Short mmCIF file of C-alpha atoms and ligand atoms in Angstrom, two decimals:
data_model
loop_
_atom_site.label_atom_id
_atom_site.label_comp_id
_atom_site.label_asym_id
_atom_site.label_seq_id
_atom_site.Cartn_x
_atom_site.Cartn_y
_atom_site.Cartn_z
CA MET A 201 -27.91 -34.33 -10.13
CA THR A 202 -27.84 -31.15 -8.04
CA THR A 203 -28.47 -27.65 -9.32
CA TRP A 204 -27.28 -24.59 -7.39
CA ARG A 205 -27.90 -20.94 -8.03
CA ALA A 206 -24.99 -18.81 -6.84
CA ARG A 207 -22.50 -16.10 -7.59
CA VAL A 208 -19.35 -17.73 -9.01
CA LEU A 209 -15.69 -16.75 -8.89
CA THR A 210 -13.09 -19.11 -10.31
CA PRO A 211 -9.58 -18.88 -11.75
CA ALA A 212 -9.64 -19.01 -15.55
CA SER A 213 -5.86 -18.80 -16.13
CA PRO A 214 -2.80 -17.91 -14.01
CA THR A 215 -3.72 -14.23 -14.42
CA GLU A 216 -7.48 -14.13 -15.01
CA VAL A 217 -10.67 -15.00 -13.18
CA ARG A 218 -14.18 -15.79 -14.38
CA TRP A 219 -17.00 -14.01 -12.53
CA LEU A 220 -20.70 -14.78 -12.84
CA ASP A 221 -22.98 -12.64 -10.70
CA ASP A 222 -25.92 -15.01 -11.12
CA ALA A 223 -25.09 -18.54 -12.21
CA ALA A 224 -26.60 -22.01 -12.47
CA VAL A 225 -24.10 -24.64 -11.33
CA VAL A 226 -24.94 -28.28 -11.91
CA HIS A 227 -22.99 -31.27 -10.59
CA GLU A 228 -23.67 -34.96 -10.98
CA HIS A 229 -21.72 -37.99 -9.71
CA GLY A 230 -19.19 -35.60 -8.14
CA ARG A 231 -18.40 -33.59 -11.30
CA PHE A 232 -19.53 -30.24 -12.65
CA THR A 233 -21.72 -30.76 -15.70
CA GLU A 234 -22.88 -27.18 -16.30
CA ILE A 235 -21.81 -23.72 -15.16
CA GLY A 236 -23.34 -20.71 -16.85
CA PRO A 237 -25.56 -17.65 -16.46
CA TYR A 238 -28.75 -18.43 -14.51
CA ASP A 239 -31.61 -19.01 -16.94
CA GLY A 240 -34.69 -19.25 -14.72
CA ARG A 241 -34.63 -23.04 -14.19
CA PRO A 242 -35.72 -24.63 -10.88
CA VAL A 243 -32.81 -25.14 -8.48
CA ASP A 244 -32.14 -27.46 -5.55
CA GLU A 245 -30.55 -24.66 -3.56
CA ASP A 246 -30.12 -20.92 -3.91
CA LEU A 247 -26.73 -20.16 -2.37
CA ARG A 248 -26.84 -16.41 -3.02
CA PRO A 249 -25.57 -13.99 -1.81
CA GLY A 250 -22.75 -16.47 -1.20
CA VAL A 251 -19.94 -16.70 -3.73
CA LEU A 252 -19.00 -20.17 -4.89
CA LEU A 253 -15.22 -20.65 -5.13
CA PRO A 254 -13.12 -23.73 -5.90
CA GLY A 255 -11.78 -25.53 -2.83
CA PHE A 256 -8.40 -24.27 -1.66
CA VAL A 257 -5.15 -26.23 -1.83
CA ASP A 258 -2.78 -26.21 1.15
CA ALA A 259 0.51 -27.68 -0.06
CA HIS A 260 2.25 -27.76 3.31
CA VAL A 261 0.63 -28.14 6.73
CA HIS A 262 1.60 -30.03 9.92
CA PHE A 263 -1.25 -32.00 11.51
CA PRO A 264 0.47 -32.50 14.93
CA GLN A 265 1.07 -28.75 15.24
CA THR A 266 -2.65 -27.87 15.31
CA ARG A 267 -2.53 -26.99 19.02
CA ILE A 268 0.62 -24.88 18.97
CA VAL A 269 -0.37 -22.17 16.52
CA GLY A 270 1.13 -18.91 17.76
CA SER A 271 4.06 -20.30 19.79
CA ALA A 272 6.43 -17.38 19.33
CA SER A 273 9.63 -19.21 20.19
CA GLY A 274 11.47 -18.86 16.87
CA PRO A 275 13.75 -18.71 14.95
CA LEU A 276 13.37 -22.17 13.42
CA LEU A 277 15.74 -24.35 15.41
CA ASP A 278 14.68 -22.84 18.78
CA TRP A 279 11.01 -23.13 17.83
CA LEU A 280 11.46 -26.80 16.92
CA GLU A 281 13.20 -27.58 20.20
CA ARG A 282 10.99 -25.53 22.53
CA SER A 283 7.52 -25.77 20.99
CA THR A 284 7.31 -28.34 18.22
CA PHE A 285 9.18 -31.45 19.32
CA PRO A 286 7.56 -31.53 22.80
CA GLU A 287 4.08 -31.28 21.23
CA GLU A 288 4.82 -33.88 18.54
CA ALA A 289 6.08 -36.31 21.20
CA ARG A 290 2.53 -36.36 22.60
CA PHE A 291 1.36 -38.12 19.41
CA ALA A 292 2.70 -41.40 20.77
CA ASP A 293 -0.69 -41.39 22.52
CA VAL A 294 -3.20 -42.53 19.90
CA GLY A 295 -6.08 -40.95 21.82
CA HIS A 296 -4.38 -37.57 21.61
CA ALA A 297 -3.63 -38.10 17.91
CA ALA A 298 -7.25 -39.01 17.13
CA ALA A 299 -8.62 -35.98 18.99
CA VAL A 300 -6.25 -33.59 17.23
CA ALA A 301 -6.91 -35.25 13.85
CA GLU A 302 -10.61 -34.49 14.26
CA HIS A 303 -9.90 -30.84 15.07
CA PHE A 304 -7.31 -30.56 12.27
CA VAL A 305 -9.70 -31.89 9.63
CA GLN A 306 -12.47 -29.55 10.81
CA ARG A 307 -10.10 -26.58 10.63
CA LEU A 308 -9.16 -27.48 7.04
CA ALA A 309 -12.77 -27.89 5.97
CA ALA A 310 -13.85 -24.67 7.71
CA ALA A 311 -11.10 -22.85 5.83
CA GLY A 312 -12.42 -24.16 2.51
CA THR A 313 -9.36 -26.37 2.01
CA THR A 314 -10.31 -29.47 0.08
CA LEU A 315 -6.82 -30.75 -0.79
CA SER A 316 -3.90 -30.64 1.63
CA PHE A 317 -0.39 -32.02 1.80
CA ALA A 318 -0.23 -32.88 5.49
CA TYR A 319 2.85 -33.86 7.48
CA GLY A 320 2.29 -36.07 10.53
CA SER A 321 4.47 -36.81 13.53
CA VAL A 322 6.89 -39.77 13.39
CA HIS A 323 4.21 -42.08 14.81
CA ALA A 324 2.65 -44.48 12.29
CA GLU A 325 -0.39 -44.92 14.58
CA ALA A 326 -0.98 -41.16 14.61
CA ALA A 327 -0.80 -41.11 10.80
CA GLU A 328 -3.28 -44.00 10.77
CA ALA A 329 -5.66 -41.88 12.89
CA LEU A 330 -5.23 -38.97 10.49
CA PHE A 331 -6.02 -41.08 7.41
CA ALA A 332 -9.06 -42.62 9.11
CA THR A 333 -10.35 -39.15 10.04
CA LEU A 334 -9.75 -37.76 6.53
CA ALA A 335 -11.49 -40.78 5.03
CA ARG A 336 -14.55 -40.29 7.26
CA ALA A 337 -14.68 -36.52 6.81
CA GLY A 338 -14.52 -36.78 3.01
CA LEU A 339 -11.51 -34.52 2.40
CA ARG A 340 -8.76 -35.05 -0.15
CA ALA A 341 -5.18 -35.26 1.11
CA ILE A 342 -1.63 -36.33 0.47
CA ALA A 343 -0.19 -37.23 3.87
CA GLY A 344 2.22 -39.32 5.87
CA PRO A 345 4.31 -39.51 9.01
CA VAL A 346 7.60 -37.61 9.08
CA LEU A 347 10.79 -39.67 9.00
CA MET A 348 13.37 -38.76 11.66
CA ASP A 349 16.37 -40.87 12.64
CA ALA A 350 19.04 -38.42 13.80
CA HIS A 351 19.84 -35.44 16.02
CA SER A 352 16.35 -35.18 17.50
CA PRO A 353 14.84 -35.99 20.92
CA GLU A 354 14.95 -39.75 21.57
CA PRO A 355 11.15 -40.30 21.62
CA LEU A 356 10.92 -38.86 18.09
CA LEU A 357 13.54 -41.12 16.52
CA ARG A 358 12.51 -44.03 14.30
CA ARG A 359 15.22 -46.12 12.68
CA VAL A 360 15.00 -46.95 8.97
CA GLU A 361 14.26 -50.61 9.83
CA ARG A 362 11.06 -49.64 11.60
CA ALA A 363 9.98 -46.42 9.89
CA LEU A 364 9.94 -47.68 6.30
CA PRO A 365 8.00 -50.92 6.88
CA ASP A 366 5.51 -48.87 8.93
CA LEU A 367 5.21 -46.45 6.02
CA LEU A 368 4.66 -49.29 3.55
CA GLY A 369 1.87 -50.55 5.81
CA LEU A 370 0.19 -47.14 5.52
CA VAL A 371 0.66 -47.27 1.73
CA GLU A 372 -1.09 -50.63 1.60
CA ARG A 373 -4.02 -49.47 3.70
CA TRP A 374 -4.54 -45.90 2.51
CA HIS A 375 -2.81 -45.08 -0.78
CA GLY A 376 -5.50 -44.42 -3.36
CA HIS A 377 -8.33 -44.76 -0.81
CA ASP A 378 -11.58 -43.62 -2.48
CA GLY A 379 -9.46 -41.79 -5.07
CA ARG A 380 -9.03 -39.08 -2.41
CA LEU A 381 -6.08 -40.09 -0.22
CA GLU A 382 -2.42 -40.56 -1.06
CA VAL A 383 0.48 -41.58 1.16
CA ALA A 384 3.66 -39.50 0.85
CA VAL A 385 7.27 -40.05 1.86
CA ILE A 386 8.33 -37.21 4.20
CA PRO A 387 11.87 -37.15 5.59
CA ARG A 388 11.41 -34.14 7.92
CA PHE A 389 14.55 -32.25 6.85
CA ALA A 390 18.25 -32.95 6.46
CA LEU A 391 18.96 -32.08 10.09
CA SER A 392 16.74 -34.84 11.46
CA CYS A 393 17.82 -37.58 9.04
CA THR A 394 20.88 -39.73 8.34
CA PRO A 395 22.11 -39.88 4.71
CA ARG A 396 20.85 -43.47 4.69
CA MET A 397 17.32 -42.44 5.70
CA LEU A 398 17.23 -39.85 2.90
CA ARG A 399 18.47 -42.38 0.33
CA GLU A 400 16.00 -45.05 1.44
CA ALA A 401 13.19 -42.47 1.41
CA GLY A 402 14.10 -41.39 -2.13
CA ARG A 403 14.20 -45.02 -3.25
CA LEU A 404 10.89 -45.96 -1.64
CA ALA A 405 9.17 -42.93 -3.18
CA ALA A 406 10.55 -43.71 -6.66
CA GLU A 407 9.72 -47.42 -6.47
CA ASN A 408 6.13 -46.76 -5.42
CA GLY A 409 5.43 -43.61 -7.43
CA LEU A 410 4.81 -41.58 -4.26
CA TRP A 411 5.24 -37.89 -3.59
CA VAL A 412 8.31 -37.03 -1.54
CA SER A 413 8.38 -33.83 0.49
CA THR A 414 10.66 -32.06 2.94
CA HIS A 415 11.86 -28.65 4.16
CA LEU A 416 14.59 -26.96 2.12
CA SER A 417 16.70 -23.90 2.80
CA GLU A 418 14.39 -22.25 5.31
CA ASN A 419 16.80 -20.74 7.82
CA THR A 420 20.43 -19.66 7.34
CA VAL A 421 21.70 -21.53 10.42
CA GLU A 422 19.87 -24.67 9.26
CA CYS A 423 21.56 -24.34 5.84
CA GLU A 424 25.04 -24.00 7.36
CA VAL A 425 24.64 -26.92 9.78
CA ALA A 426 23.14 -29.16 7.06
CA CYS A 427 25.98 -28.52 4.60
CA GLU A 428 28.59 -29.01 7.33
CA ARG A 429 27.04 -32.24 8.64
CA PHE A 430 26.62 -33.80 5.18
CA GLY A 431 29.87 -32.35 3.78
CA ALA A 432 27.70 -30.92 1.01
CA ARG A 433 28.53 -28.13 -1.45
CA ASP A 434 25.02 -26.73 -1.04
CA TYR A 435 21.76 -27.67 0.67
CA LEU A 436 19.92 -28.95 -2.41
CA SER A 437 22.70 -31.42 -3.22
CA ILE A 438 21.92 -33.30 0.02
CA TYR A 439 18.47 -34.22 -1.30
CA GLU A 440 19.68 -34.53 -4.89
CA ASP A 441 22.30 -37.11 -3.86
CA ALA A 442 19.56 -39.07 -2.10
CA GLY A 443 17.47 -39.28 -5.30
CA MET A 444 14.85 -36.95 -3.83
CA LEU A 445 14.94 -34.21 -6.49
CA THR A 446 12.30 -35.19 -9.06
CA GLU A 447 9.05 -33.88 -10.49
CA ARG A 448 7.30 -35.74 -7.65
CA SER A 449 9.09 -33.66 -4.98
CA VAL A 450 7.57 -30.81 -2.98
CA TYR A 451 10.00 -28.56 -1.12
CA ALA A 452 8.74 -26.21 1.56
CA HIS A 453 10.26 -22.72 1.96
CA CYS A 454 13.15 -22.56 -0.59
CA ILE A 455 14.33 -19.20 0.70
CA HIS A 456 18.13 -19.15 0.57
CA LEU A 457 18.89 -21.09 -2.64
CA SER A 458 21.73 -20.06 -4.94
CA ASP A 459 21.25 -19.46 -8.65
CA ASP A 460 22.81 -22.82 -9.38
CA GLU A 461 20.48 -24.57 -6.93
CA TRP A 462 17.46 -22.88 -8.60
CA SER A 463 18.70 -24.08 -12.01
CA ARG A 464 18.90 -27.69 -10.84
CA PHE A 465 15.56 -27.37 -9.04
CA ALA A 466 13.88 -26.06 -12.19
CA ALA A 467 15.48 -28.68 -14.45
CA ALA A 468 14.18 -31.45 -12.19
CA GLY A 469 10.61 -30.10 -12.34
CA ALA A 470 10.32 -30.04 -8.53
CA VAL A 471 7.58 -28.06 -6.77
CA VAL A 472 7.91 -25.14 -4.34
CA ALA A 473 5.53 -25.01 -1.39
CA HIS A 474 5.59 -21.29 -0.62
CA CYS A 475 4.90 -20.63 3.08
CA PRO A 476 5.12 -16.85 3.46
CA ASP A 477 3.32 -16.45 6.77
CA SER A 478 5.53 -19.05 8.44
CA ASN A 479 8.57 -17.36 6.92
CA ASP A 480 7.52 -14.12 8.59
CA PHE A 481 6.64 -15.67 11.96
CA LEU A 482 9.98 -17.48 12.29
CA GLY A 483 11.95 -14.62 10.71
CA SER A 484 13.24 -17.04 8.09
CA GLY A 485 13.49 -14.55 5.21
CA GLY A 486 11.81 -13.74 1.92
CA MET A 487 11.09 -16.31 -0.79
CA PRO A 488 12.24 -14.98 -4.21
CA VAL A 489 8.91 -15.39 -5.98
CA GLY A 490 10.22 -13.51 -9.04
CA VAL A 491 12.88 -16.20 -9.56
CA VAL A 492 10.29 -18.97 -9.25
CA ARG A 493 8.01 -17.24 -11.73
CA GLY A 494 10.85 -16.35 -14.09
CA ARG A 495 11.94 -19.98 -14.28
CA SER A 496 8.37 -21.34 -14.55
CA ILE A 497 8.82 -23.49 -11.45
CA PRO A 498 5.54 -25.04 -10.23
CA LEU A 499 4.41 -23.33 -7.03
CA ALA A 500 1.73 -24.06 -4.48
CA ILE A 501 0.83 -22.25 -1.27
CA GLY A 502 1.40 -23.75 2.18
CA THR A 503 -0.08 -22.47 5.41
CA ASP A 504 2.71 -24.36 7.23
CA VAL A 505 0.59 -24.44 10.38
CA ALA A 506 1.90 -24.04 13.06
CA ALA A 507 4.81 -21.88 12.10
CA GLY A 508 2.12 -20.40 9.86
CA ARG A 509 -0.57 -18.75 11.96
CA SER A 510 -3.70 -19.57 10.00
CA PHE A 511 -5.40 -22.53 8.33
CA ARG A 512 -6.97 -20.11 5.84
CA VAL A 513 -5.13 -20.32 2.50
CA PRO A 514 -6.60 -16.92 1.50
CA ARG A 515 -4.99 -15.39 4.62
CA ILE A 516 -1.66 -16.88 3.53
CA LEU A 517 -2.21 -15.42 0.05
CA SER A 518 -2.20 -12.01 1.73
CA SER A 519 1.23 -12.85 3.18
CA ALA A 520 2.32 -14.02 -0.29
CA TYR A 521 1.35 -10.58 -1.59
CA ASP A 522 3.45 -8.89 1.13
CA ASN A 523 6.39 -11.23 0.45
CA GLY A 524 6.15 -10.38 -3.26
CA LEU A 525 6.24 -6.65 -2.59
CA ARG A 526 9.34 -7.05 -0.44
CA CYS A 527 11.16 -8.77 -3.30
CA GLY A 528 9.98 -6.37 -6.00
CA VAL A 529 7.07 -8.39 -7.41
CA THR A 530 3.48 -7.13 -7.25
CA LEU A 531 1.23 -10.19 -7.46
CA THR A 532 -2.33 -9.44 -8.53
CA PRO A 533 -5.32 -10.84 -6.59
CA GLU A 534 -6.10 -12.94 -9.67
CA GLU A 535 -2.61 -14.50 -9.60
CA LEU A 536 -2.95 -15.10 -5.87
CA LEU A 537 -6.28 -16.89 -6.29
CA TRP A 538 -4.68 -19.13 -8.94
CA MET A 539 -1.82 -20.01 -6.58
CA GLY A 540 -4.21 -20.99 -3.81
CA THR A 541 -6.52 -23.09 -6.00
CA ARG A 542 -5.92 -24.31 -9.57
CA GLY A 543 -2.17 -23.59 -9.61
CA GLY A 544 -1.71 -25.52 -6.37
CA ALA A 545 -3.83 -28.42 -7.61
CA LEU A 546 -1.85 -28.71 -10.85
CA ALA A 547 1.46 -28.46 -8.99
CA LEU A 548 0.37 -31.32 -6.71
CA GLY A 549 -0.68 -33.55 -9.60
CA HIS A 550 -4.44 -33.03 -9.23
CA PRO A 551 -5.62 -31.74 -12.62
CA GLN A 552 -9.16 -32.90 -11.82
CA VAL A 553 -9.72 -30.11 -9.23
CA GLY A 554 -8.92 -26.48 -8.43
CA ALA A 555 -11.45 -24.59 -10.55
CA LEU A 556 -15.19 -24.44 -11.16
CA GLU A 557 -15.21 -25.88 -14.66
CA VAL A 558 -17.34 -28.40 -16.48
CA GLY A 559 -15.66 -31.80 -16.31
CA LEU A 560 -13.70 -31.09 -13.12
CA GLU A 561 -14.60 -32.71 -9.80
CA ALA A 562 -16.98 -30.63 -7.70
CA ASP A 563 -14.69 -29.40 -4.90
CA ALA A 564 -15.95 -26.01 -3.81
CA CYS A 565 -16.53 -23.65 -0.93
CA LEU A 566 -19.04 -20.89 -0.26
CA PHE A 567 -17.70 -17.52 0.81
CA LEU A 568 -19.91 -14.78 2.27
CA PRO A 569 -18.36 -11.42 1.44
CA PRO A 570 -19.74 -8.17 2.86
CA PRO A 571 -23.00 -7.10 1.17
CA TRP A 572 -21.35 -4.27 -0.77
CA SER A 573 -19.04 -6.68 -2.65
CA GLU A 574 -20.64 -6.61 -6.08
CA ASP A 575 -17.88 -7.63 -8.47
CA ALA A 576 -14.84 -9.90 -8.72
CA ALA A 577 -12.42 -7.22 -7.52
CA ALA A 578 -14.42 -6.52 -4.37
CA VAL A 579 -14.88 -10.21 -3.59
CA LEU A 580 -11.15 -10.91 -4.07
CA ALA A 581 -10.28 -7.94 -1.85
CA SER A 582 -12.45 -9.27 0.93
CA LEU A 583 -11.46 -12.91 0.46
CA ILE A 584 -7.71 -12.38 0.45
CA PHE A 585 -7.04 -9.16 2.33
CA ASP A 586 -9.72 -8.98 5.03
CA HIS A 587 -7.92 -10.75 7.86
CA ASP A 588 -11.12 -10.74 9.90
CA ALA A 589 -13.03 -12.86 7.35
CA ARG A 590 -15.23 -15.59 8.82
CA PRO A 591 -14.90 -19.34 8.14
CA MET A 592 -16.37 -20.54 4.87
CA ALA A 593 -20.14 -21.00 5.07
CA ARG A 594 -19.99 -24.39 3.32
CA THR A 595 -17.37 -26.70 1.80
CA TRP A 596 -17.87 -29.63 -0.59
CA VAL A 597 -15.65 -32.35 -2.02
CA ARG A 598 -17.02 -34.06 -5.14
CA GLY A 599 -20.32 -32.34 -4.42
CA GLU A 600 -20.57 -33.91 -0.93
CA GLN A 601 -20.76 -31.43 1.92
CA VAL A 602 -17.77 -31.69 4.27
CA TRP A 603 -18.39 -28.52 6.26
CA ARG A 604 -21.30 -26.26 7.14
CA ALA A 605 -20.70 -23.33 9.47
CA PRO A 606 -23.03 -23.10 12.45
CA GLY A 607 -26.04 -21.02 11.34
CA ALA A 608 -25.08 -21.07 7.64
N1 GUN B 63 11.90 -27.80 9.50
C1 GUN B 63 11.90 -29.02 10.09
N2 GUN B 63 10.73 -29.25 10.70
C2 GUN B 63 9.99 -28.16 10.51
C3 GUN B 63 8.65 -27.81 10.90
O1 GUN B 63 7.94 -28.56 11.56
N3 GUN B 63 8.21 -26.58 10.50
C4 GUN B 63 8.99 -25.73 9.77
N4 GUN B 63 8.50 -24.55 9.41
N5 GUN B 63 10.23 -26.04 9.40
C5 GUN B 63 10.73 -27.24 9.76
ZN1 ZN B 64 6.75 -27.14 7.58
#
C-alpha cells in the first residue's frame, strides 16, 4: 500500500472535473483504494505542489516517425513520399528499431501518456522490438506493424502471405502480455493496400477480437485517388466492404466524410482518433467535432507524431480547442481533459483507467504548474494552453513509476 499527499485534478464526467487542493491518495496492488481530502495521516510521499492527473491516452501515434517530427514536406502524399517512407524503410535494421523504440517509449512516458495506440513500420521485427521495450518500460499500449502491399516503395511492401502470419506470431507472443499490451491489425490506409489485404485484415481482426485501425478521409487528394482506385462510392465504403467498420475500429482523421458516411460510422459504433495538430501541419483540413459530438460518436485524441508535432497529449488538446473554434464549437478545458484521459480510455476499451477514482488502476502523472496556479481553472489553463510546459515530473502505470524527470 502506498499513500501520497498531493493536489488532485481528474475528470468527473465529460464536462466536469474534480479538484482537491490537498488530498490523500492511496493505491494498493496497482489500484486506487482511497482518494479524499487529506486528513493528517502519515504519507509515503508528499507530492505537493505537484498536481496528480490521470495518465493521458494517445489514440494515434507512429513509433517509426519519432525522429522525423517537424519535417515540413506536406501535404500528406508528398510528406509520405519525401519524409515518412524513407525513414520507415530504416526499420528493416533491428538495431535502429530498438534504439528508436527506447526513445519513443521515453517520450510517451515523459509526456504522461500511459496508454497509446501505436502504429509501427511494416517490419515484424521492429514491432517485436517495440513490444519488448513497452513490456520492459511498464507502459500500456495497443500496437502493431502497419500492413502495406500496394503502391508503396518496394522495401515497404509485405504480401498478405507473409504479413499476416508475422502478425499472428506477434499476437501469440504479445497479445494480453501482463494485461498491458494488445496487438492490433493496422492496414496503413486504402492507398497502400490491395482490396484483398483489407479483407484479410478485417477477417483476422474479427476472428481474434483485435482492434483494427487505419487512416480515413484525411486529405482530399487521398480521398479521390482511393475512391477511383477501388471503384468506391465513398471512402468509408472501402473499409466497410472489407469488414473493417465495427465497434473495434479506430479511424484517424475523419475530416472529409459525407453525412451519409457519418451515419454509417455512428451506426457501427466506430471510434474517431482526432489528430488536430497533424491536420494543421499537413494542411489536411478541419475535423467536424460538432458532428462527432452531435452523433455521440466515441472520440479519442491522437498526437499522430510525426505529422503531429508533439508527444504531449495536452498540447494536442490545445490544437483540438483551435480546431473546434474554427468549426463553430467552443470546447471547454474540462471537455478537453476528458477527451485526453477518461474519454480516450473508454473509447479504446479501457474502462479500468483514465481517471483518479477508487477502483480504477493507478495510472497517473504529476504535473508541476506555475506557483500561482491555485485552482482547477488555472491548472487546466497551464496544462493545456501553455505550450512551453515542461515534461511531466513523474508518471506511473498501476502505481509503478515509469518516468521521473531529471531533478524531479
Ligand atoms: N496516411 C497514411 N500513412 C499515414 C501516416 O503515416 N501519417 C498520416 N498522418 N497519415 C497517413
Ligand atoms: Zn497517422
